[in-house]
Amino acid sequence: MKTAILVIFLILFSLKSFNQNNLAVSELTIQKLHQKIKPTQTDSENISFNDSIAMIMEQTLNLPGAFVYPFDSLKFIGKIMSDDQKLRIFTWNLPFADASNRYFGFIMYEESNKNSTVYKLKDNSAGISNPEIAEIPYDSWYGCLIYDIIDTKSEGDTWYTLLGYDPDNIFTSKKLIDILWFREGQPAFGKPVFQLNKRLQSRILFEYSARVQMTLTWHQKLRMIVFDHLAPSNPSYQGNFRYYGPDFSYDGLKFENGIWEIHEDIDVRGQ
């Protein structure tokens, strides 16, 4: 643990020696810190390195030019931009010895004056009761790796529909569809715009066996979010998600009149 703290101190000290406007130097520092995170170390040691990554990342994203800087060498961080070029999201995970994960991230939002605001996300997945109907602030986020953003407009407002992945534990994985929107100038997650099972939900969660893969993607030609229909491998496993997987059929969500409406058993062949 002492070694980890010493390495962090030396890296932070070296960063201070450079021009703070140098995004490339900050990127290299973050990359070197991430290389110090190893499965052979204790969770506490890895948390220390990751905390430093988060701190430097926040400082870096507030530097001029950070909104469009590629950060290409940071392969462990997901970087995704909205179609309207106003929103950029960074997310990554820290795996623990028990195969659980904690998620970290930042939102950058650039308004018309070209000044971007940085918001630090805080993973509160375990503390959110009834996540399917919860509307939550950005500092109480349902953590995941966000890999796609779909711009949606309704009555003049723009919402961002997010697709995310959560390699939850050794038994199950999760994927989710969430909404990011701005409430009184602050980002918030979840909005009751998903029509599913004859009721409106604020987000959709899919849980399935960690041994299989699930498709959840934006289908540009169909203008739909398309996903595998999940089912238990045997009826006796109903509700036990470690035995759930794709049943070779597909469902979809189409944005109509301000609502993501479910379309079951869609045909994606040749599309």
mmCIF file of N, CA, C and O in Angstrom, residues 3-16 33 49 52:
data_model
loop_
_atom_site.group_PDB
_atom_site.id
_atom_site.type_symbol
_atom_site.label_atom_id
_atom_site.label_comp_id
_atom_site.label_asym_id
_atom_site.label_seq_id
_atom_site.Cartn_x
_atom_site.Cartn_y
_atom_site.Cartn_z
ATOM 1 N N THR A 3 3.844 1.523 -1.228
ATOM 2 C CA THR A 3 4.429 1.649 -2.564
ATOM 3 C C THR A 3 3.452 2.319 -3.516
ATOM 4 O O THR A 3 3.821 3.188 -4.315
ATOM 5 N N ALA A 4 2.185 1.928 -3.444
ATOM 6 C CA ALA A 4 1.163 2.510 -4.311
ATOM 7 C C ALA A 4 1.043 4.007 -4.069
ATOM 8 O O ALA A 4 0.981 4.803 -5.010
ATOM 9 N N ILE A 5 1.041 4.417 -2.796
ATOM 10 C CA ILE A 5 0.916 5.845 -2.463
ATOM 11 C C ILE A 5 2.123 6.617 -2.967
ATOM 12 O O ILE A 5 1.999 7.720 -3.502
ATOM 13 N N LEU A 6 3.317 6.017 -2.828
ATOM 14 C CA LEU A 6 4.535 6.682 -3.285
ATOM 15 C C LEU A 6 4.525 6.881 -4.791
ATOM 16 O O LEU A 6 4.867 7.962 -5.296
ATOM 17 N N VAL A 7 4.119 5.846 -5.537
ATOM 18 C CA VAL A 7 4.060 5.946 -6.997
ATOM 19 C C VAL A 7 3.067 7.027 -7.413
ATOM 20 O O VAL A 7 3.345 7.840 -8.301
ATOM 21 N N ILE A 8 1.921 7.065 -6.763
ATOM 22 C CA ILE A 8 0.912 8.083 -7.083
ATOM 23 C C ILE A 8 1.470 9.473 -6.832
ATOM 24 O O ILE A 8 1.305 10.385 -7.650
ATOM 25 N N PHE A 9 2.162 9.649 -5.691
ATOM 26 C CA PHE A 9 2.730 10.957 -5.367
ATOM 27 C C PHE A 9 3.737 11.394 -6.424
ATOM 28 O O PHE A 9 3.725 12.543 -6.877
ATOM 29 N N LEU A 10 4.600 10.463 -6.845
ATOM 30 C CA LEU A 10 5.622 10.807 -7.830
ATOM 31 C C LEU A 10 4.996 11.182 -9.173
ATOM 32 O O LEU A 10 5.433 12.127 -9.832
ATOM 33 N N ILE A 11 3.957 10.452 -9.576
ATOM 34 C CA ILE A 11 3.306 10.761 -10.848
ATOM 35 C C ILE A 11 2.606 12.110 -10.779
ATOM 36 O O ILE A 11 2.701 12.930 -11.692
ATOM 37 N N LEU A 12 1.917 12.369 -9.669
ATOM 38 C CA LEU A 12 1.244 13.655 -9.528
ATOM 39 C C LEU A 12 2.252 14.805 -9.484
ATOM 40 O O LEU A 12 2.017 15.869 -10.058
ATOM 41 N N PHE A 13 3.381 14.578 -8.819
ATOM 42 C CA PHE A 13 4.409 15.609 -8.755
ATOM 43 C C PHE A 13 4.977 15.899 -10.139
ATOM 44 O O PHE A 13 5.172 17.055 -10.522
ATOM 45 N N SER A 14 5.207 14.821 -10.925
ATOM 46 C CA SER A 14 5.737 15.024 -12.267
ATOM 47 C C SER A 14 4.740 15.747 -13.154
ATOM 48 O O SER A 14 5.108 16.564 -13.993
ATOM 49 N N LEU A 15 3.440 15.470 -12.951
ATOM 50 C CA LEU A 15 2.418 16.150 -13.733
ATOM 51 C C LEU A 15 2.429 17.646 -13.456
ATOM 52 O O LEU A 15 2.287 18.464 -14.369
ATOM 53 N N LYS A 16 2.636 18.035 -12.197
ATOM 54 C CA LYS A 16 2.670 19.446 -11.838
ATOM 55 C C LYS A 16 3.840 20.170 -12.502
ATOM 56 O O LYS A 16 3.821 21.376 -12.679
ATOM 57 N N LEU A 33 -0.749 5.414 -14.749
ATOM 58 C CA LEU A 33 -1.434 5.046 -13.513
ATOM 59 C C LEU A 33 -2.266 3.786 -13.698
ATOM 60 O O LEU A 33 -2.283 2.902 -12.835
ATOM 61 N N PHE A 49 -4.924 3.758 -6.841
ATOM 62 C CA PHE A 49 -4.514 4.159 -8.185
ATOM 63 C C PHE A 49 -5.698 4.709 -8.972
ATOM 64 O O PHE A 49 -5.593 5.721 -9.673
ATOM 65 N N SER A 52 -6.722 8.215 -8.092
ATOM 66 C CA SER A 52 -5.831 9.201 -8.703
ATOM 67 C C SER A 52 -6.167 9.400 -10.175
ATOM 68 O O SER A 52 -6.108 10.523 -10.688
#
